[in-house]
CSV table of C-alpha atoms in Angstrom, one decimal:
chain,number,residue,atom,x,y,z
A,951,UNK,CA,7.7,1.4,-32.3
A,952,UNK,CA,4.0,0.8,-30.8
A,953,UNK,CA,1.8,3.5,-29.8
A,954,UNK,CA,1.1,3.1,-26.1
A,955,UNK,CA,-2.1,1.1,-24.7
A,956,UNK,CA,-3.9,4.1,-22.9
A,957,UNK,CA,-7.3,3.5,-21.9
A,958,UNK,CA,-7.9,6.9,-21.5
A,959,UNK,CA,-6.9,8.9,-24.5
A,960,UNK,CA,-7.4,6.0,-26.5
A,961,UNK,CA,-5.0,6.9,-28.3
A,962,UNK,CA,-3.3,3.2,-28.8
A,963,UNK,CA,-5.8,1.1,-30.9
A,964,UNK,CA,-5.9,-2.7,-31.7
A,965,UNK,CA,-7.1,-4.1,-34.7
A,966,UNK,CA,-8.9,-7.3,-35.0
A,967,UNK,CA,-8.4,-9.2,-38.0
A,968,UNK,CA,-10.9,-11.2,-39.8
A,969,UNK,CA,-9.8,-14.1,-41.7
A,970,UNK,CA,-11.3,-14.5,-44.8
A,971,UNK,CA,-10.8,-17.4,-47.6
A,972,UNK,CA,-10.9,-16.7,-51.4
A,973,UNK,CA,-13.9,-17.5,-53.6
A,974,UNK,CA,-13.9,-18.9,-56.6
A,975,UNK,CA,-16.5,-16.3,-57.9
A,976,UNK,CA,-15.4,-12.7,-57.6
A,977,UNK,CA,-18.0,-10.3,-56.2
A,978,UNK,CA,-20.2,-12.8,-54.5
A,979,UNK,CA,-21.3,-11.2,-50.7
A,980,UNK,CA,-21.7,-13.2,-47.8
A,981,UNK,CA,-20.4,-15.3,-45.5
A,982,UNK,CA,-20.4,-18.8,-43.6
A,983,UNK,CA,-18.4,-20.4,-40.3
A,984,UNK,CA,-15.8,-22.7,-42.2
A,985,UNK,CA,-16.5,-26.2,-40.9
A,986,UNK,CA,-19.8,-24.8,-39.2
A,987,UNK,CA,-21.0,-21.9,-36.7
A,988,UNK,CA,-18.5,-23.9,-33.8
A,989,UNK,CA,-15.2,-23.3,-35.9
A,990,UNK,CA,-15.8,-20.0,-35.5
A,991,UNK,CA,-13.9,-19.2,-38.9
A,992,UNK,CA,-15.4,-16.6,-41.2
A,993,UNK,CA,-15.2,-17.6,-44.7
A,994,UNK,CA,-16.2,-14.9,-47.4
A,995,UNK,CA,-15.8,-14.3,-51.2
A,996,UNK,CA,-13.2,-11.4,-51.8
A,997,UNK,CA,-12.4,-10.5,-55.6
A,998,UNK,CA,-8.7,-11.8,-56.8
A,999,UNK,CA,-7.8,-8.2,-57.5
A,1000,UNK,CA,-8.3,-6.9,-54.0
A,1001,UNK,CA,-5.7,-9.9,-52.1
A,1002,UNK,CA,-3.1,-10.2,-54.5
A,1003,UNK,CA,-0.8,-7.9,-52.6
A,1004,UNK,CA,0.4,-8.2,-49.0
A,1005,UNK,CA,-0.4,-4.0,-48.7
A,1006,UNK,CA,-3.5,-2.8,-47.0
A,1007,UNK,CA,-6.7,-2.1,-49.1
A,1008,UNK,CA,-7.5,1.3,-49.1
A,1009,UNK,CA,-11.2,1.5,-50.1
A,1010,UNK,CA,-13.3,1.8,-46.9
A,1011,UNK,CA,-14.5,-0.8,-45.2
A,1012,UNK,CA,-17.8,-0.4,-42.8
A,1013,UNK,CA,-18.7,-2.1,-39.6
A,1014,UNK,CA,-22.3,-2.7,-38.1
A,1015,UNK,CA,-22.7,-3.7,-34.9
A,1016,UNK,CA,-26.3,-4.9,-34.5
A,1017,UNK,CA,-27.6,-3.5,-37.2
A,1018,UNK,CA,-25.7,0.4,-36.5
A,1019,UNK,CA,-22.7,1.8,-37.5
A,1020,UNK,CA,-20.2,1.3,-35.0
A,1021,UNK,CA,-17.8,4.5,-35.8
A,1022,UNK,CA,-14.5,3.2,-34.9
A,1023,UNK,CA,-11.1,5.3,-34.0
A,1024,UNK,CA,-8.9,4.0,-37.0
A,1025,UNK,CA,-10.6,3.0,-40.0
A,1026,UNK,CA,-11.0,-0.9,-41.1
A,1027,UNK,CA,-8.7,-2.2,-43.7
A,1028,UNK,CA,-8.2,-5.1,-46.1
A,1029,UNK,CA,-4.9,-6.7,-45.7
A,1030,UNK,CA,-4.2,-9.9,-47.8
A,1031,UNK,CA,-7.8,-11.3,-47.4
A,1032,UNK,CA,-8.5,-10.4,-44.1
A,1033,UNK,CA,-10.4,-7.6,-42.4
A,1034,UNK,CA,-8.9,-5.6,-39.4
A,1035,UNK,CA,-10.9,-4.1,-36.8
A,1036,UNK,CA,-9.8,-2.0,-34.1
A,1037,UNK,CA,-10.6,-4.5,-31.2
A,1038,UNK,CA,-10.5,-1.8,-28.5
A,1039,UNK,CA,-13.9,-0.3,-30.1
A,1040,UNK,CA,-15.3,-3.3,-31.1
A,1041,UNK,CA,-14.7,-5.3,-27.4
A,1042,UNK,CA,-15.8,-2.1,-25.2
A,1043,UNK,CA,-19.1,-1.6,-27.5
A,1044,UNK,CA,-19.4,-5.1,-26.5
A,1045,UNK,CA,-19.4,-4.6,-22.5
A,1046,UNK,CA,-15.5,-5.8,-22.3
A,1047,UNK,CA,-12.7,-4.9,-20.6
A,1048,UNK,CA,-9.2,-4.8,-21.9
A,1049,UNK,CA,-5.9,-4.6,-20.2
A,1050,UNK,CA,-2.2,-4.4,-21.7
A,1051,UNK,CA,1.1,-5.5,-20.9
A,1052,UNK,CA,3.1,-3.4,-22.9
A,1053,UNK,CA,6.3,-5.6,-21.6
A,1054,UNK,CA,5.0,-9.0,-22.9
A,1055,UNK,CA,2.7,-7.7,-25.9
A,1056,UNK,CA,-0.4,-9.1,-24.1
A,1057,UNK,CA,-4.1,-8.1,-23.9
A,1058,UNK,CA,-6.3,-9.6,-21.7
A,1059,UNK,CA,-10.3,-9.2,-22.0
A,1060,UNK,CA,-12.9,-10.1,-19.8
A,1061,UNK,CA,-16.6,-10.0,-19.7
A,1062,UNK,CA,-19.0,-11.5,-17.0
A,1063,UNK,CA,-17.3,-15.2,-17.0
A,1064,UNK,CA,-15.3,-14.6,-19.8
A,1065,UNK,CA,-11.3,-14.1,-19.6
A,1066,UNK,CA,-9.5,-14.3,-22.9
A,1067,UNK,CA,-5.6,-14.0,-22.9
A,1068,UNK,CA,-3.7,-12.9,-26.0
A,1069,UNK,CA,0.0,-12.3,-26.7
A,1070,UNK,CA,0.8,-10.7,-29.8
A,1071,UNK,CA,2.4,-13.1,-32.3
A,1072,UNK,CA,1.7,-16.2,-30.6
A,1073,UNK,CA,-0.7,-18.8,-33.1
A,1074,UNK,CA,-3.1,-19.6,-29.9
A,1075,UNK,CA,-4.9,-17.7,-27.5
A,1076,UNK,CA,-6.3,-18.8,-24.2
A,1077,UNK,CA,-10.0,-18.5,-23.3
A,1078,UNK,CA,-11.4,-19.4,-20.0
A,1079,UNK,CA,-8.0,-21.3,-19.5
A,1080,UNK,CA,-9.0,-23.2,-22.8
A,1081,UNK,CA,-6.5,-22.9,-25.8
A,1082,UNK,CA,-7.8,-22.4,-29.0
A,1083,UNK,CA,-6.3,-22.0,-32.4
A,1084,UNK,CA,-6.5,-18.2,-34.3
A,1085,UNK,CA,-6.6,-18.9,-38.0
A,1086,UNK,CA,-3.9,-15.8,-38.3
A,1087,UNK,CA,-1.3,-15.0,-35.5
A,1088,UNK,CA,-1.4,-11.2,-34.0
A,1089,UNK,CA,0.9,-9.0,-35.3
A,1090,UNK,CA,2.5,-5.5,-34.9
A,1091,UNK,CA,1.9,-2.7,-38.0
A,1092,UNK,CA,2.0,0.9,-38.3
A,1093,UNK,CA,2.4,0.8,-34.4
A,1094,UNK,CA,-1.1,-1.0,-33.9
A,1095,UNK,CA,-1.3,-4.6,-32.8
A,1096,UNK,CA,-3.4,-6.4,-34.7
A,1097,UNK,CA,-5.7,-9.7,-33.3
A,1098,UNK,CA,-7.9,-12.4,-35.4
A,1099,UNK,CA,-11.7,-12.0,-35.6
A,1100,UNK,CA,-12.4,-15.2,-33.4
A,1101,UNK,CA,-11.4,-12.5,-30.2
A,1102,UNK,CA,-15.2,-11.7,-31.1
A,1103,UNK,CA,-16.5,-14.9,-32.4
A,1104,UNK,CA,-15.3,-17.1,-29.8
A,1105,UNK,CA,-14.9,-14.9,-27.2
A,1106,UNK,CA,-17.8,-12.8,-27.2
A,1107,UNK,CA,-20.1,-15.3,-28.8
A,1108,UNK,CA,-21.0,-13.0,-31.8
A,1109,UNK,CA,-22.3,-13.5,-35.0
A,1110,UNK,CA,-19.7,-12.3,-37.8
A,1111,UNK,CA,-20.7,-12.0,-41.3
A,1112,UNK,CA,-18.3,-10.1,-43.9
A,1113,UNK,CA,-20.7,-8.7,-46.6
A,1114,UNK,CA,-18.0,-8.4,-49.4
A,1115,UNK,CA,-20.2,-6.6,-52.2
A,1116,UNK,CA,-21.1,-3.6,-49.4
A,1117,UNK,CA,-17.6,-3.9,-47.9
A,1118,UNK,CA,-19.3,-4.5,-44.7
A,1119,UNK,CA,-18.7,-6.5,-41.3
A,1120,UNK,CA,-21.7,-7.1,-39.8
A,1121,UNK,CA,-21.5,-8.0,-36.4
A,1122,UNK,CA,-24.6,-9.2,-34.1
A,1123,UNK,CA,-24.5,-9.5,-30.0
A,1124,UNK,CA,-25.8,-11.5,-27.9
A,1125,UNK,CA,-27.3,-8.7,-25.8
A,1126,UNK,CA,-30.7,-7.8,-25.2
A,1127,UNK,CA,-31.1,-4.5,-24.3
A,1128,UNK,CA,-34.0,-4.9,-21.4
A,1129,UNK,CA,-33.9,-1.5,-19.8
A,1130,UNK,CA,-35.6,1.8,-21.2
A,1131,UNK,CA,-34.6,4.9,-20.4
A,1132,UNK,CA,-37.2,6.7,-18.9
A,1133,UNK,CA,-35.8,10.5,-18.9
A,1134,UNK,CA,-33.3,11.7,-20.5
A,1135,UNK,CA,-29.8,11.0,-19.2
A,1136,UNK,CA,-26.2,11.6,-20.2
A,1137,UNK,CA,-23.9,8.8,-21.1
A,1138,UNK,CA,-21.0,9.4,-19.1
A,1139,UNK,CA,-17.5,8.0,-18.9
A,1140,UNK,CA,-17.2,7.0,-15.9
A,1141,UNK,CA,-19.7,6.5,-12.9
A,1142,UNK,CA,-19.2,10.4,-11.7
A,1143,UNK,CA,-21.4,13.3,-12.8
A,1144,UNK,CA,-18.7,15.4,-13.4
A,1145,UNK,CA,-17.0,12.7,-16.1
A,1146,UNK,CA,-16.9,13.4,-19.7
A,1147,UNK,CA,-20.3,12.5,-21.5
A,1148,UNK,CA,-20.2,9.6,-24.4
A,1149,UNK,CA,-21.5,11.3,-27.3
A,1150,UNK,CA,-23.0,14.7,-27.4
A,1151,UNK,CA,-26.6,14.4,-26.9
A,1152,UNK,CA,-28.5,12.9,-24.1
A,1153,UNK,CA,-30.0,9.0,-24.4
A,1154,UNK,CA,-33.4,10.4,-25.0
A,1155,UNK,CA,-36.6,8.5,-23.3
A,1156,UNK,CA,-37.4,5.0,-24.5
A,1157,UNK,CA,-33.5,4.3,-25.6
A,1158,UNK,CA,-33.0,1.0,-24.7
A,1159,UNK,CA,-29.6,-0.3,-22.9
A,1160,UNK,CA,-28.2,-3.3,-21.8
A,1161,UNK,CA,-27.1,-3.4,-17.6
A,1162,UNK,CA,-23.5,-4.3,-17.8
A,1163,UNK,CA,-23.5,-4.0,-13.8
A,1164,UNK,CA,-24.5,-1.9,-10.9
A,1165,UNK,CA,-22.0,0.1,-10.1
A,1166,UNK,CA,-22.1,1.1,-6.4
A,1167,UNK,CA,-25.5,2.9,-5.6
A,1168,UNK,CA,-25.7,5.4,-7.6
A,1169,UNK,CA,-24.6,4.5,-11.1
A,1170,UNK,CA,-25.2,1.7,-13.7
A,1171,UNK,CA,-22.2,0.6,-16.2
A,1172,UNK,CA,-24.4,0.1,-20.1
A,1173,UNK,CA,-24.5,-0.5,-23.6
A,1174,UNK,CA,-26.9,1.5,-25.9
A,1175,UNK,CA,-28.1,-0.1,-28.7
A,1176,UNK,CA,-26.5,2.3,-30.9
A,1177,UNK,CA,-22.8,0.7,-29.3
A,1178,UNK,CA,-21.9,3.1,-26.9
A,1179,UNK,CA,-20.4,2.0,-23.5
A,1180,UNK,CA,-20.4,4.1,-20.1
A,1181,UNK,CA,-22.5,5.1,-17.8
A,1182,UNK,CA,-26.0,5.9,-16.5
A,1183,UNK,CA,-27.3,7.3,-13.0
A,1184,UNK,CA,-28.9,4.4,-11.4
A,1185,UNK,CA,-31.7,7.0,-9.8
A,1186,UNK,CA,-35.4,5.7,-10.5
A,1187,UNK,CA,-36.4,8.3,-12.2
A,1188,UNK,CA,-34.0,7.4,-15.1
A,1189,UNK,CA,-34.4,4.0,-16.4
A,1190,UNK,CA,-37.1,1.1,-15.7
A,1191,UNK,CA,-34.2,-0.6,-13.9
A,1192,UNK,CA,-34.9,-2.4,-10.8
A,1193,UNK,CA,-33.1,-4.9,-8.7
A,1194,UNK,CA,-33.3,-5.8,-4.5
A,1195,UNK,CA,-29.4,-5.9,-5.0
A,1196,UNK,CA,-29.3,-2.1,-6.0
A,1197,UNK,CA,-32.6,-0.8,-4.0
A,1198,UNK,CA,-30.6,-2.3,-0.6
A,1199,UNK,CA,-27.7,0.0,-1.5
A,1200,UNK,CA,-29.7,2.8,-2.2
A,1201,UNK,CA,-31.4,2.5,0.5
A,1202,UNK,CA,-28.0,2.2,2.8
A,1203,UNK,CA,-27.1,5.4,0.8
A,1204,UNK,CA,-30.4,7.4,1.9
A,1205,UNK,CA,-30.3,6.6,5.4
A,1206,UNK,CA,-26.5,7.4,6.1
A,1207,UNK,CA,-27.3,11.0,4.2
A,1208,UNK,CA,-30.6,10.9,6.5
A,1209,UNK,CA,-28.3,10.4,9.8
A,1210,UNK,CA,-26.1,13.2,8.9
A,1211,UNK,CA,-29.4,15.7,9.9
A,1212,UNK,CA,-29.5,13.6,13.6
A,1213,UNK,CA,-30.2,16.7,16.0
A,1214,UNK,CA,-31.4,19.0,13.4
A,1215,UNK,CA,-34.2,21.1,15.4
A,1216,UNK,CA,-37.9,20.4,14.6
A,1217,UNK,CA,-40.0,23.3,13.1
A,1218,UNK,CA,-43.5,22.3,12.1
A,1219,UNK,CA,-43.9,23.8,8.8
A,1220,UNK,CA,-40.7,23.6,7.9
A,1221,UNK,CA,-39.6,24.6,4.2
A,1222,UNK,CA,-38.3,21.7,2.2
A,1223,UNK,CA,-35.8,24.1,0.4
A,1224,UNK,CA,-33.4,24.2,3.6
A,1225,UNK,CA,-31.7,22.0,5.9
A,1226,UNK,CA,-31.7,23.8,9.3
A,1227,UNK,CA,-35.2,23.2,10.5
A,1228,UNK,CA,-37.5,20.3,9.4
A,1229,UNK,CA,-40.9,18.6,9.9
A,1230,UNK,CA,-41.8,15.2,9.3
A,1231,UNK,CA,-42.3,15.5,5.8
A,1232,UNK,CA,-40.2,17.9,4.8
A,1233,UNK,CA,-37.3,15.9,6.5
A,1234,UNK,CA,-38.4,13.1,3.8
A,1235,UNK,CA,-38.9,15.1,1.1
A,1236,UNK,CA,-35.4,16.6,1.4
A,1237,UNK,CA,-33.7,13.1,1.8
A,1238,UNK,CA,-35.0,11.3,-1.0
A,1239,UNK,CA,-34.6,14.5,-3.6
A,1240,UNK,CA,-31.4,15.1,-2.5
A,1241,UNK,CA,-30.0,11.3,-2.9
A,1242,UNK,CA,-32.4,9.8,-5.5
A,1243,UNK,CA,-34.3,12.4,-7.2
A,1244,UNK,CA,-37.6,10.8,-6.3
A,1245,UNK,CA,-39.6,14.1,-5.5
A,1246,UNK,CA,-42.5,13.5,-3.4
A,1247,UNK,CA,-45.3,15.8,-2.1
A,1248,UNK,CA,-44.9,18.4,0.6
A,1249,UNK,CA,-47.1,16.9,3.4
A,1250,UNK,CA,-47.5,13.2,4.7
A,1251,UNK,CA,-50.8,12.8,3.6
A,1252,UNK,CA,-50.1,13.5,0.2
A,1253,UNK,CA,-46.9,11.2,0.0
A,1254,UNK,CA,-48.9,8.4,1.5
A,1255,UNK,CA,-50.3,7.9,-2.0
A,1256,UNK,CA,-46.8,8.1,-3.9
A,1257,UNK,CA,-45.3,4.6,-4.5
A,1258,UNK,CA,-46.9,0.9,-3.5
A,1259,UNK,CA,-48.3,0.2,-0.1
A,1260,UNK,CA,-46.1,-2.6,1.6
A,1261,UNK,CA,-47.3,-5.1,4.9
A,1262,UNK,CA,-45.1,-4.7,7.9
A,1263,UNK,CA,-43.8,-8.5,7.3
A,1264,UNK,CA,-42.7,-7.1,4.0
A,1265,UNK,CA,-40.6,-3.7,5.2
A,1266,UNK,CA,-37.4,-3.2,3.8
A,1267,UNK,CA,-35.1,-0.2,4.3
A,1268,UNK,CA,-36.2,2.5,2.7
A,1269,UNK,CA,-39.4,2.0,2.8
A,1270,UNK,CA,-41.6,5.2,4.4
A,1271,UNK,CA,-44.2,4.7,7.6
A,1272,UNK,CA,-47.4,6.6,7.8
A,1273,UNK,CA,-48.6,7.1,11.1
A,1274,UNK,CA,-52.3,9.0,12.2
A,1275,UNK,CA,-51.0,12.3,14.7
A,1276,UNK,CA,-52.6,15.6,15.4
A,1277,UNK,CA,-56.1,14.3,14.7
A,1278,UNK,CA,-55.6,13.4,11.1
A,1279,UNK,CA,-55.6,10.1,9.7
A,1280,UNK,CA,-52.2,10.6,8.4
A,1281,UNK,CA,-50.3,12.8,10.5
A,1282,UNK,CA,-46.8,11.8,10.6
A,1283,UNK,CA,-44.0,9.8,8.5
A,1284,UNK,CA,-40.8,7.9,9.0
A,1285,UNK,CA,-38.2,6.0,7.6
A,1286,UNK,CA,-37.8,2.5,7.8
A,1287,UNK,CA,-34.3,1.9,8.7
A,1288,UNK,CA,-34.2,-1.7,9.3
A,1289,UNK,CA,-33.7,-3.7,12.4
A,1290,UNK,CA,-37.0,-2.2,13.6
A,1291,UNK,CA,-36.2,1.2,13.6
A,1292,UNK,CA,-37.5,4.5,12.0
A,1293,UNK,CA,-35.9,8.1,10.8
A,1294,UNK,CA,-37.7,10.7,11.6
A,1295,UNK,CA,-38.5,13.7,13.4
A,1296,UNK,CA,-41.5,15.3,15.3
A,1297,UNK,CA,-40.3,16.7,18.6
A,1298,UNK,CA,-38.6,20.0,19.3
A,1299,UNK,CA,-36.9,18.1,22.0
A,1300,UNK,CA,-35.5,15.4,20.1
A,1301,UNK,CA,-35.3,16.7,16.5
A,1302,UNK,CA,-34.1,14.3,14.0
A,1303,UNK,CA,-33.7,10.7,15.8
A,1304,UNK,CA,-34.1,7.0,15.6
A,1305,UNK,CA,-35.9,5.3,17.5
A,1306,UNK,CA,-38.1,1.8,17.7
A,1307,UNK,CA,-40.9,1.0,15.8
A,1308,UNK,CA,-42.9,-0.1,18.8
A,1309,UNK,CA,-45.3,0.8,21.2
A,1310,UNK,CA,-47.1,4.0,20.6
A,1311,UNK,CA,-45.6,3.9,16.6
A,1312,UNK,CA,-47.4,0.3,16.5
A,1313,UNK,CA,-50.4,1.4,17.9
A,1314,UNK,CA,-50.5,5.0,15.1
A,1315,UNK,CA,-49.0,2.9,12.0
A,1316,UNK,CA,-51.5,3.3,9.2
A,1317,UNK,CA,-49.6,2.2,5.9
A,1318,UNK,CA,-45.9,1.5,4.6
A,1319,UNK,CA,-45.2,2.8,1.0
A,1320,UNK,CA,-42.1,1.7,-1.1
A,1321,UNK,CA,-41.1,4.3,-3.5
A,1322,UNK,CA,-38.4,2.5,-5.2
């Protein structure tokens, strides 16, 4: 009886079978693809004493991903010359998603433009609609479903080497870890601050991440350099990841939140620690901090020193606009919300409101700053 496939509890574990060819010299380490790298087959030296029986070897086998130990839910085993690895742990660590159809005993793995479909027991699988032959057909053993290593080497484009001397499978991914953690952040199991953390410790500043995708305006789906997959905050303070698409989504979140305060009374010198009243700079400070955790100075003159300056022909949603007011070079600030409009507050009669960026505002305009 097979164990149920449950993506939350991970109680059902897929195993990945590495096809290994016996060598004439027992104890030799190392491996190379049979027939060239493109074949995806893995050959290695395994002592005859390890492969003489169809039963699984109980000697411990380690797995490394990009030079780091990969913790697997089920320990790898050696069966008749094949190393069996948990496919769920490997695929998810490499950023792929798995879907299991229990009726047909079929697994579908996806990552980016790759889609791999395999039914347990079949000698072939479909990779982006193309058929390829597996070195070992999938099987079910002791309640776990087994599939061959070519799921990794061919589907995900990884290099896989069996180190017989050290009984270690070494997987080298094609990932580049292009994003750096700027502020200690939790790796979470879902794009939700209340979801469980993946691992007990924060990802410290300086850690490297691969961004799999932007999961909305406030979350990034990532893979860490130590092989963990999950979600981290997309707020600017936490990583150096930036994109125009993400900035646009975050601006929409910022503006939508700011609009919830429309009509809130204006009070000069209003405390930024409350939302019953605002002045121009306390309003901007509160909105940016609540949505994006961007901590701006209290007054507009100092806020105008943050971020980078942008020209009027470069404005995008979420940029800050600064104006001369009350005899000061810079005495007023508003949020540019697109379509030549400003979200701001300066009048007891109007409170927080939206108006066109023209007329007096164009005449009093001093500078625009981009802070995310």
